[in-house]
Amino acid sequence: MMPLNLHEYEAAARERLTPTAYDYFAGGAGDEVTLRANRASFDRLALRPRVLVDVSRRSMKCDVLGADAAMPILVAPMAFQRLAHADGELAVARAAGAAHTVMVLSSLATTPMEEVVVAARPSRVWFQLYVFKDRGATRALVRRAELAGCTALVVTVDAPFLGRRERDVRNRFSLPDGVHISNLAGFGKDELPREAEGSGLAAYFEKQLDVAFTWKDLAWLRETTRLPVVVKGVLRADDARDAVAAGCQGIVVSNHGGRQLDGAVAAIDALPEVVAAVGGKVQVYLDGGIRRGTDVLKALALGANATLLGRPVLWGLAADGEDGAKRAIDLLAAELDLAMALCGCRSLAEIRRDLVVRAP
Ligand code: FNR
Ligand code: LAC
């Protein structure tokens, strides 16, 4: 049976994945409190639909840093997509391209970025950057992303160390033969250690990532590239103001899908203070727990310019390759379209704050 919604895609994917891969994709840090909170907080928000609006014509077109996306749903950066399907990032890129939306490509992709950019035609690929201790490698990665045709840099700032994901510790998570961190091959950083006691990914982060990176360094990074810089992983107003001051052009309000600091505030609950703090100076995006079209609508009502979709894209990919990833995106977009119609919204601009109230 064809999955009817994103939850059913997860069930379909689970049947196809090894338990280790499923756990890596699905899991969160610690007790997974934040993972659950991302969902629960959406459910606590209620909609106040407006009626008797002529909704015969609707558009969800969305301008994200100059990329004309067909929908306010971008694909979140996610590592190791070839663990989900042999076509990995290429399938996701084709799905995002066919859906006319942006794919954010992880630094820890398992496919060379040039191939991904080509597969994503019409290409709207943003490159997600992890900052390595090795500044030369970091700079080379940025340069390569520019040359490959990526159109923005998404710097993830919530992961100096990897959160402790106990499922991965238990499974001693690492990459199977033939799956590599493709874009770091030239720097001898393309493998996860297998001799690690726990998570090979946690050991990799500890060895490779720059834990001393600060706002000052971010300003440096911004000057080394002509690409717009988006900071991913902000949950507070003061950090949002620092991001603006550092010259960033976008902020992703995110707790990394509950995979980093367990107990961190739900992403949707952190959104209003970030939106208020930046006062429209830069774009604000949100990810974490988006599973229904109404979640997207709630995020936009609370001031997000767009949302990023994480795990469900991997569930679609695992279940049915490019077609599954595309259908997962399409299902969510169709749900958003319906939610807009039922709320009396004909465009994203009409999705305003007064549509949402905290449920009693
Ligand atoms: C991620 N995420 C992530 N973020 C990032 O900046 N770089 C990365 O390489 C990854 N890798 C990654 C792998 C997997 C398997 C998952 C599930 C997530 C976090 C991701 O971009 C996003 O913030 C969350 O996944 C959003 O939450 P949902 O939609 O999965 O609930
Ligand atoms: C993760 C890292 C790679 O969440 O961002 O698994």
Tab-separated table of C-alpha atoms and ligand atoms in Angstrom:
chain	number	residue	atom	x	y	z
A	1	MET	CA	0.000	0.000	0.000
A	2	MET	CA	1.214	3.480	-0.880
A	3	PRO	CA	1.913	5.521	2.235
A	4	LEU	CA	-0.773	8.170	2.758
A	5	ASN	CA	1.283	10.456	4.931
A	6	LEU	CA	4.790	10.943	6.269
A	7	HIS	CA	4.223	8.745	9.319
A	8	GLU	CA	3.406	5.822	7.043
A	9	TYR	CA	6.611	6.487	5.107
A	10	GLU	CA	8.548	5.992	8.303
A	11	ALA	CA	6.909	2.610	8.838
A	12	ALA	CA	7.622	1.603	5.221
A	13	ALA	CA	11.250	2.712	5.527
A	14	ARG	CA	11.770	0.863	8.765
A	15	GLU	CA	10.959	-2.424	7.058
A	16	ARG	CA	13.719	-1.832	4.526
A	17	LEU	CA	16.512	-0.433	6.646
A	18	THR	CA	18.989	-2.266	8.810
A	19	PRO	CA	18.230	-1.621	12.490
A	20	THR	CA	21.512	0.321	12.762
A	21	ALA	CA	20.641	2.658	9.894
A	22	TYR	CA	17.075	3.106	11.124
A	23	ASP	CA	18.299	3.957	14.611
A	24	TYR	CA	20.802	6.468	13.255
A	25	PHE	CA	18.144	8.226	11.180
A	26	ALA	CA	15.311	8.083	13.697
A	27	GLY	CA	17.143	8.616	16.933
A	28	GLY	CA	17.851	11.586	19.127
A	29	ALA	CA	20.167	12.422	21.980
A	30	GLY	CA	19.762	11.275	25.584
A	31	ASP	CA	16.212	10.465	26.591
A	32	GLU	CA	14.937	11.890	23.287
A	33	VAL	CA	12.903	14.471	25.205
A	34	THR	CA	13.647	17.191	22.652
A	35	LEU	CA	12.944	14.819	19.769
A	36	ARG	CA	9.446	14.267	21.155
A	37	ALA	CA	9.011	17.911	22.150
A	38	ASN	CA	9.511	19.034	18.555
A	39	ARG	CA	6.318	17.162	17.660
A	40	ALA	CA	4.374	17.748	20.851
A	41	SER	CA	4.796	21.514	20.635
A	42	PHE	CA	3.259	21.620	17.178
A	43	ASP	CA	0.283	19.674	18.506
A	44	ARG	CA	-0.206	22.226	21.298
A	45	LEU	CA	-0.711	25.007	18.771
A	46	ALA	CA	-4.239	25.402	17.448
A	47	LEU	CA	-5.327	27.087	14.250
A	48	ARG	CA	-7.907	29.859	13.970
A	49	PRO	CA	-9.115	29.455	10.394
A	50	ARG	CA	-10.568	32.418	8.526
A	51	VAL	CA	-13.700	31.561	6.511
A	52	LEU	CA	-15.482	32.781	3.401
A	53	VAL	CA	-12.387	33.807	1.535
A	54	ASP	CA	-12.306	33.020	-2.174
A	55	VAL	CA	-9.596	30.365	-2.175
A	56	SER	CA	-10.045	29.234	-5.769
A	57	ARG	CA	-6.513	30.403	-6.590
A	58	ARG	CA	-3.636	29.664	-4.240
A	59	SER	CA	0.117	29.889	-4.440
A	60	MET	CA	2.805	28.682	-2.079
A	61	LYS	CA	5.681	30.140	-4.046
A	62	CYS	CA	8.471	31.177	-1.792
A	63	ASP	CA	11.551	33.349	-2.186
A	64	VAL	CA	14.438	31.961	-0.173
A	65	LEU	CA	17.627	34.009	-0.594
A	66	GLY	CA	16.830	34.613	-4.228
A	67	ALA	CA	15.978	31.003	-5.038
A	68	ASP	CA	12.398	30.814	-6.236
A	69	ALA	CA	11.143	27.720	-4.463
A	70	ALA	CA	7.761	26.281	-5.382
A	71	MET	CA	6.983	25.731	-1.700
A	72	PRO	CA	8.177	26.860	1.743
A	73	ILE	CA	9.561	23.379	2.335
A	74	LEU	CA	13.287	22.853	1.794
A	75	VAL	CA	15.164	19.611	2.265
A	76	ALA	CA	17.253	19.694	5.458
A	77	PRO	CA	20.903	18.656	5.338
A	78	MET	CA	21.263	15.041	6.336
A	79	ALA	CA	24.404	12.961	6.353
A	80	PHE	CA	25.019	9.550	4.792
A	81	GLN	CA	22.029	9.273	2.472
A	82	ARG	CA	23.460	6.206	0.780
A	83	LEU	CA	22.659	4.336	3.985
A	84	ALA	CA	19.006	4.790	3.041
A	85	HIS	CA	19.236	3.883	-0.641
A	86	ALA	CA	21.961	3.135	-3.199
A	87	ASP	CA	21.112	6.367	-5.055
A	88	GLY	CA	21.479	8.386	-1.847
A	89	GLU	CA	21.982	12.127	-2.328
A	90	LEU	CA	21.459	11.870	-6.100
A	91	ALA	CA	17.911	10.612	-5.591
A	92	VAL	CA	17.161	13.329	-3.042
A	93	ALA	CA	18.621	15.962	-5.362
A	94	ARG	CA	16.454	14.782	-8.247
A	95	ALA	CA	13.398	14.749	-5.981
A	96	ALA	CA	14.105	18.270	-4.711
A	97	GLY	CA	14.760	19.478	-8.259
A	98	ALA	CA	11.519	17.935	-9.519
A	99	ALA	CA	9.652	19.564	-6.640
A	100	HIS	CA	11.310	22.895	-7.479
A	101	THR	CA	12.700	23.345	-4.045
A	102	VAL	CA	16.071	23.715	-2.346
A	103	MET	CA	18.159	20.796	-1.200
A	104	VAL	CA	20.654	21.508	1.536
A	105	LEU	CA	23.547	19.123	1.011
A	106	SER	CA	25.384	17.861	4.099
A	107	SER	CA	29.142	18.157	4.534
A	108	LEU	CA	28.916	14.474	5.376
A	109	ALA	CA	27.320	13.482	2.087
A	110	THR	CA	28.188	10.151	0.530
A	111	THR	CA	28.199	11.532	-3.037
A	112	PRO	CA	30.519	14.120	-4.623
A	113	MET	CA	28.859	17.521	-4.508
A	114	GLU	CA	29.360	18.275	-8.203
A	115	GLU	CA	27.221	15.258	-9.097
A	116	VAL	CA	24.530	16.314	-6.649
A	117	VAL	CA	24.322	19.827	-8.060
A	118	VAL	CA	23.904	18.438	-11.567
A	119	ALA	CA	21.244	15.941	-10.436
A	120	ALA	CA	19.217	18.681	-8.772
A	121	ARG	CA	18.341	20.500	-12.011
A	122	PRO	CA	16.929	23.091	-11.932
A	123	SER	CA	19.617	23.462	-9.358
A	124	ARG	CA	18.946	24.992	-5.988
A	125	VAL	CA	21.543	23.337	-3.801
A	126	TRP	CA	22.830	24.952	-0.633
A	127	PHE	CA	25.911	23.502	1.004
A	128	GLN	CA	25.854	22.729	4.720
A	129	LEU	CA	29.229	23.342	6.295
A	130	TYR	CA	30.754	21.706	9.309
A	131	VAL	CA	33.794	23.677	10.411
A	132	PHE	CA	36.789	21.388	10.699
A	133	LYS	CA	39.802	21.944	12.929
A	134	ASP	CA	41.694	21.799	9.666
A	135	ARG	CA	40.988	25.310	8.378
A	136	GLY	CA	42.588	24.455	5.028
A	137	ALA	CA	40.105	21.633	4.510
A	138	THR	CA	37.241	23.889	5.597
A	139	ARG	CA	38.270	26.609	3.166
A	140	ALA	CA	38.720	24.105	0.343
A	141	LEU	CA	35.278	22.679	0.994
A	142	VAL	CA	33.732	26.145	0.757
A	143	ARG	CA	35.637	26.922	-2.428
A	144	ARG	CA	34.608	23.639	-3.961
A	145	ALA	CA	30.957	24.282	-3.099
A	146	GLU	CA	31.163	27.679	-4.826
A	147	LEU	CA	32.716	26.164	-7.925
A	148	ALA	CA	30.221	23.316	-7.978
A	149	GLY	CA	27.382	25.822	-8.157
A	150	CYS	CA	25.962	25.727	-4.639
A	151	THR	CA	24.173	29.015	-4.003
A	152	ALA	CA	24.336	29.420	-0.224
A	153	LEU	CA	26.381	28.184	2.696
A	154	VAL	CA	24.540	26.793	5.719
A	155	VAL	CA	26.890	26.743	8.693
A	156	THR	CA	25.739	24.383	11.414
A	157	VAL	CA	26.575	25.803	14.831
A	158	ASP	CA	24.901	23.437	17.283
A	159	ALA	CA	27.349	20.562	16.990
A	160	PRO	CA	30.885	21.277	18.250
A	161	PHE	CA	30.577	17.759	19.617
A	162	LEU	CA	28.006	15.215	18.576
A	163	GLY	CA	25.093	14.771	20.971
A	164	ARG	CA	25.165	11.469	22.801
A	165	ARG	CA	22.848	9.251	20.836
A	166	GLU	CA	22.628	6.097	22.817
A	167	ARG	CA	21.171	4.052	19.983
A	168	ASP	CA	24.330	4.739	17.964
A	169	VAL	CA	26.572	4.020	20.929
A	170	ARG	CA	24.883	0.665	21.399
A	171	ASN	CA	25.070	-0.142	17.673
A	172	ARG	CA	28.671	1.125	17.430
A	173	PHE	CA	27.505	3.139	14.452
A	174	SER	CA	29.922	3.453	11.525
A	175	LEU	CA	29.753	3.305	7.734
A	176	PRO	CA	29.601	0.029	5.804
A	177	ASP	CA	32.172	-0.762	3.096
A	178	GLY	CA	31.753	1.323	-0.019
A	179	VAL	CA	30.069	4.275	1.713
A	180	HIS	CA	32.354	7.260	2.246
A	181	ILE	CA	32.234	10.897	3.240
A	182	SER	CA	32.869	11.744	-0.393
A	183	ASN	CA	33.695	15.421	-0.216
A	184	LEU	CA	36.413	14.964	2.378
A	185	ALA	CA	38.290	12.203	0.599
A	186	GLY	CA	41.123	14.552	-0.374
A	187	PHE	CA	41.798	15.293	3.271
A	188	GLY	CA	41.883	11.801	4.706
A	189	LYS	CA	38.624	12.473	6.528
A	190	ASP	CA	36.334	10.248	4.520
A	191	GLU	CA	35.906	7.362	6.951
A	192	LEU	CA	34.325	6.973	10.352
A	193	PRO	CA	36.546	5.133	12.805
A	194	ARG	CA	35.451	1.557	13.306
A	195	GLU	CA	37.577	0.839	16.297
A	196	ALA	CA	35.565	3.312	18.406
A	197	GLU	CA	34.016	1.910	21.565
A	198	GLY	CA	30.697	3.625	20.878
A	199	SER	CA	29.524	5.777	17.988
A	200	GLY	CA	32.063	6.099	15.200
A	201	LEU	CA	30.400	9.373	14.226
A	202	ALA	CA	30.860	10.817	17.712
A	203	ALA	CA	34.538	9.845	17.574
A	204	TYR	CA	34.862	11.485	14.151
A	205	PHE	CA	33.336	14.738	15.417
A	206	GLU	CA	35.607	14.788	18.438
A	207	LYS	CA	38.673	14.335	16.292
A	208	GLN	CA	37.770	16.589	13.364
A	209	LEU	CA	35.417	19.419	14.282
A	210	ASP	CA	36.552	22.806	15.507
A	211	VAL	CA	35.160	23.205	19.023
A	212	ALA	CA	36.754	26.648	19.380
A	213	PHE	CA	34.761	28.214	16.545
A	214	THR	CA	33.033	31.466	17.613
A	215	TRP	CA	31.042	34.370	16.152
A	216	LYS	CA	34.327	36.067	15.332
A	217	ASP	CA	35.384	33.100	13.220
A	218	LEU	CA	32.007	33.140	11.546
A	219	ALA	CA	32.661	36.693	10.418
A	220	TRP	CA	35.975	35.394	8.989
A	221	LEU	CA	34.158	32.633	7.188
A	222	ARG	CA	31.690	35.093	5.754
A	223	GLU	CA	34.542	37.076	4.295
A	224	THR	CA	36.097	34.032	2.652
A	225	THR	CA	33.023	33.386	0.511
A	226	ARG	CA	30.783	35.297	-1.844
A	227	LEU	CA	27.898	32.989	-1.000
A	228	PRO	CA	25.200	34.104	1.414
A	229	VAL	CA	25.723	32.507	4.817
A	230	VAL	CA	22.905	30.936	6.802
A	231	VAL	CA	23.479	29.894	10.404
A	232	LYS	CA	21.748	26.673	11.419
A	233	GLY	CA	21.018	25.753	15.010
A	234	VAL	CA	20.030	29.005	16.723
A	235	LEU	CA	17.440	28.885	19.541
A	236	ARG	CA	17.800	32.283	21.265
A	237	ALA	CA	17.227	35.950	20.514
A	238	ASP	CA	20.756	37.049	21.523
A	239	ASP	CA	22.395	34.469	19.259
A	240	ALA	CA	20.069	35.533	16.457
A	241	ARG	CA	21.196	39.146	16.881
A	242	ASP	CA	24.838	38.006	16.840
A	243	ALA	CA	24.171	36.130	13.599
A	244	VAL	CA	22.783	39.290	12.020
A	245	ALA	CA	25.732	41.306	13.337
A	246	ALA	CA	28.131	38.743	11.844
A	247	GLY	CA	26.600	39.453	8.438
A	248	CYS	CA	24.589	36.261	8.025
A	249	GLN	CA	21.653	36.364	5.666
A	250	GLY	CA	19.572	33.649	7.169
A	251	ILE	CA	18.994	31.734	10.392
A	252	VAL	CA	17.673	28.215	10.820
A	253	VAL	CA	15.893	27.878	14.145
A	254	SER	CA	16.709	24.274	14.939
A	255	ASN	CA	17.713	21.848	17.651
A	256	HIS	CA	19.091	19.479	15.020
A	257	GLY	CA	16.000	17.303	15.172
A	258	GLY	CA	16.588	16.523	18.853
A	259	ARG	CA	19.936	14.939	18.051
A	260	GLN	CA	22.228	17.341	19.904
A	261	LEU	CA	21.337	18.830	23.306
A	262	ASP	CA	18.580	16.771	24.847
A	263	GLY	CA	16.291	19.008	26.867
A	264	ALA	CA	16.751	21.879	24.422
A	265	VAL	CA	13.633	23.895	23.732
A	266	ALA	CA	11.353	22.655	20.947
A	267	ALA	CA	12.207	24.424	17.708
A	268	ILE	CA	8.733	25.862	17.161
A	269	ASP	CA	8.739	27.298	20.718
A	270	ALA	CA	12.033	29.099	20.064
A	271	LEU	CA	10.846	30.578	16.771
A	272	PRO	CA	8.916	33.648	18.015
A	273	GLU	CA	11.825	35.123	19.983
A	274	VAL	CA	14.208	34.690	17.059
A	275	VAL	CA	11.730	36.255	14.633
A	276	ALA	CA	11.225	39.199	16.993
A	277	ALA	CA	14.972	39.629	17.512
A	278	VAL	CA	15.903	39.827	13.837
A	279	GLY	CA	12.994	42.117	12.991
A	280	GLY	CA	12.895	41.138	9.327
A	281	LYS	CA	16.575	41.937	8.686
A	282	VAL	CA	17.351	38.365	7.609
A	283	GLN	CA	15.299	35.342	6.655
A	284	VAL	CA	14.335	32.864	9.349
A	285	TYR	CA	13.723	29.202	8.676
A	286	LEU	CA	12.588	26.463	11.018
A	287	ASP	CA	13.164	22.735	11.227
A	288	GLY	CA	12.388	19.943	13.659
A	289	GLY	CA	9.231	17.876	13.806
A	290	ILE	CA	7.557	19.052	10.611
A	291	ARG	CA	5.353	16.115	9.609
A	292	ARG	CA	2.069	17.712	8.481
A	293	GLY	CA	1.113	20.559	6.222
A	294	THR	CA	-0.455	22.257	9.226
A	295	ASP	CA	2.981	22.218	10.946
A	296	VAL	CA	4.396	24.220	8.045
A	297	LEU	CA	1.474	26.612	8.238
A	298	LYS	CA	1.982	27.088	11.998
A	299	ALA	CA	5.689	27.798	11.516
A	300	LEU	CA	4.946	30.384	8.835
A	301	ALA	CA	2.235	31.975	10.980
A	302	LEU	CA	4.802	32.362	13.767
A	303	GLY	CA	7.125	34.189	11.401
A	304	ALA	CA	9.274	31.632	9.566
A	305	ASN	CA	9.979	32.374	5.898
A	306	ALA	CA	10.219	28.658	5.181
A	307	THR	CA	10.714	25.290	6.827
A	308	LEU	CA	13.156	22.446	6.349
A	309	LEU	CA	12.035	18.853	6.201
A	310	GLY	CA	14.392	16.257	7.671
A	311	ARG	CA	13.774	12.599	8.389
A	312	PRO	CA	10.636	12.135	6.248
A	313	VAL	CA	12.740	12.682	3.118
A	314	LEU	CA	14.971	9.804	4.219
A	315	TRP	CA	11.924	7.651	4.901
A	316	GLY	CA	10.682	8.296	1.374
A	317	LEU	CA	14.161	7.642	0.003
A	318	ALA	CA	14.515	4.358	1.871
A	319	ALA	CA	11.027	3.211	0.918
A	320	ASP	CA	11.186	4.031	-2.782
A	321	GLY	CA	14.307	5.916	-3.857
A	322	GLU	CA	13.849	9.148	-5.790
A	323	ASP	CA	10.102	8.544	-6.232
A	324	GLY	CA	9.620	8.035	-2.502
A	325	ALA	CA	11.579	11.147	-1.573
A	326	LYS	CA	9.616	13.146	-4.139
A	327	ARG	CA	6.303	11.777	-2.959
A	328	ALA	CA	7.103	12.563	0.684
A	329	ILE	CA	7.742	16.198	-0.307
A	330	ASP	CA	4.633	16.263	-2.503
A	331	LEU	CA	2.403	14.835	0.226
A	332	LEU	CA	3.511	17.548	2.626
A	333	ALA	CA	3.076	20.249	-0.008
A	334	ALA	CA	-0.447	19.005	-0.804
A	335	GLU	CA	-1.298	19.040	2.897
A	336	LEU	CA	-0.020	22.601	3.166
A	337	ASP	CA	-2.088	23.652	0.152
A	338	LEU	CA	-5.208	22.191	1.727
A	339	ALA	CA	-4.433	23.741	5.110
A	340	MET	CA	-4.000	27.132	3.447
A	341	ALA	CA	-7.336	26.797	1.678
A	342	LEU	CA	-9.088	25.773	4.883
A	343	CYS	CA	-7.509	28.727	6.699
A	344	GLY	CA	-8.494	31.234	4.036
A	345	CYS	CA	-4.919	31.882	2.898
A	346	ARG	CA	-4.199	32.351	-0.799
A	347	SER	CA	-0.503	33.105	-0.490
A	348	LEU	CA	2.246	32.772	2.071
A	349	ALA	CA	1.908	36.481	2.832
A	350	GLU	CA	-1.615	35.814	4.077
A	351	ILE	CA	-0.421	33.286	6.649
A	352	ARG	CA	-0.319	35.652	9.605
A	353	ARG	CA	0.289	35.473	13.336
A	354	ASP	CA	-3.418	35.580	14.258
A	355	LEU	CA	-3.977	32.157	12.676
A	356	VAL	CA	-2.317	30.414	15.598
A	357	VAL	CA	-3.180	30.234	19.258
A	358	ARG	CA	-1.750	28.097	22.028
A	359	ALA	CA	-4.343	25.396	22.694
A	360	PRO	CA	-5.748	25.543	26.247
B	1	FNR	C1	20.581	15.419	10.433
B	1	FNR	N1	20.799	16.782	10.603
B	1	FNR	C2	21.947	17.343	10.114
B	1	FNR	N2	22.141	18.680	10.204
B	1	FNR	C3	23.259	19.246	9.680
B	1	FNR	O1	23.406	20.465	9.775
B	1	FNR	N3	24.201	18.475	9.064
B	1	FNR	C4	24.074	17.145	8.938
B	1	FNR	O2	24.919	16.482	8.359
B	1	FNR	C5	22.924	16.538	9.496
B	1	FNR	N4	22.749	15.185	9.433
B	1	FNR	C6	21.587	14.621	9.851
B	1	FNR	C7	21.382	13.271	9.666
B	1	FNR	C8	20.179	12.696	10.026
B	1	FNR	C9	19.962	11.223	9.812
B	1	FNR	C10	19.162	13.501	10.586
B	1	FNR	C11	17.824	12.912	10.971
B	1	FNR	C12	19.372	14.827	10.796
B	1	FNR	C13	19.731	17.632	11.185
B	1	FNR	C14	18.743	18.076	10.116
B	1	FNR	O3	19.325	18.963	9.217
B	1	FNR	C15	17.506	18.768	10.715
B	1	FNR	O4	17.919	19.803	11.580
B	1	FNR	C16	16.551	17.834	11.467
B	1	FNR	O5	16.579	16.536	10.949
B	1	FNR	C17	15.147	18.395	11.387
B	1	FNR	O6	14.281	17.647	12.124
B	1	FNR	P1	13.262	16.534	11.522
B	1	FNR	O7	12.521	17.122	10.342
B	1	FNR	O8	14.096	15.359	11.165
B	1	FNR	O9	12.367	16.293	12.697
B	2	LAC	C1	23.813	14.112	12.541
B	2	LAC	C2	24.978	14.921	12.134
B	2	LAC	C3	25.848	14.349	11.137
B	2	LAC	O1	22.839	14.696	13.020
B	2	LAC	O2	24.642	16.224	11.849
B	2	LAC	O3	23.875	12.866	12.458
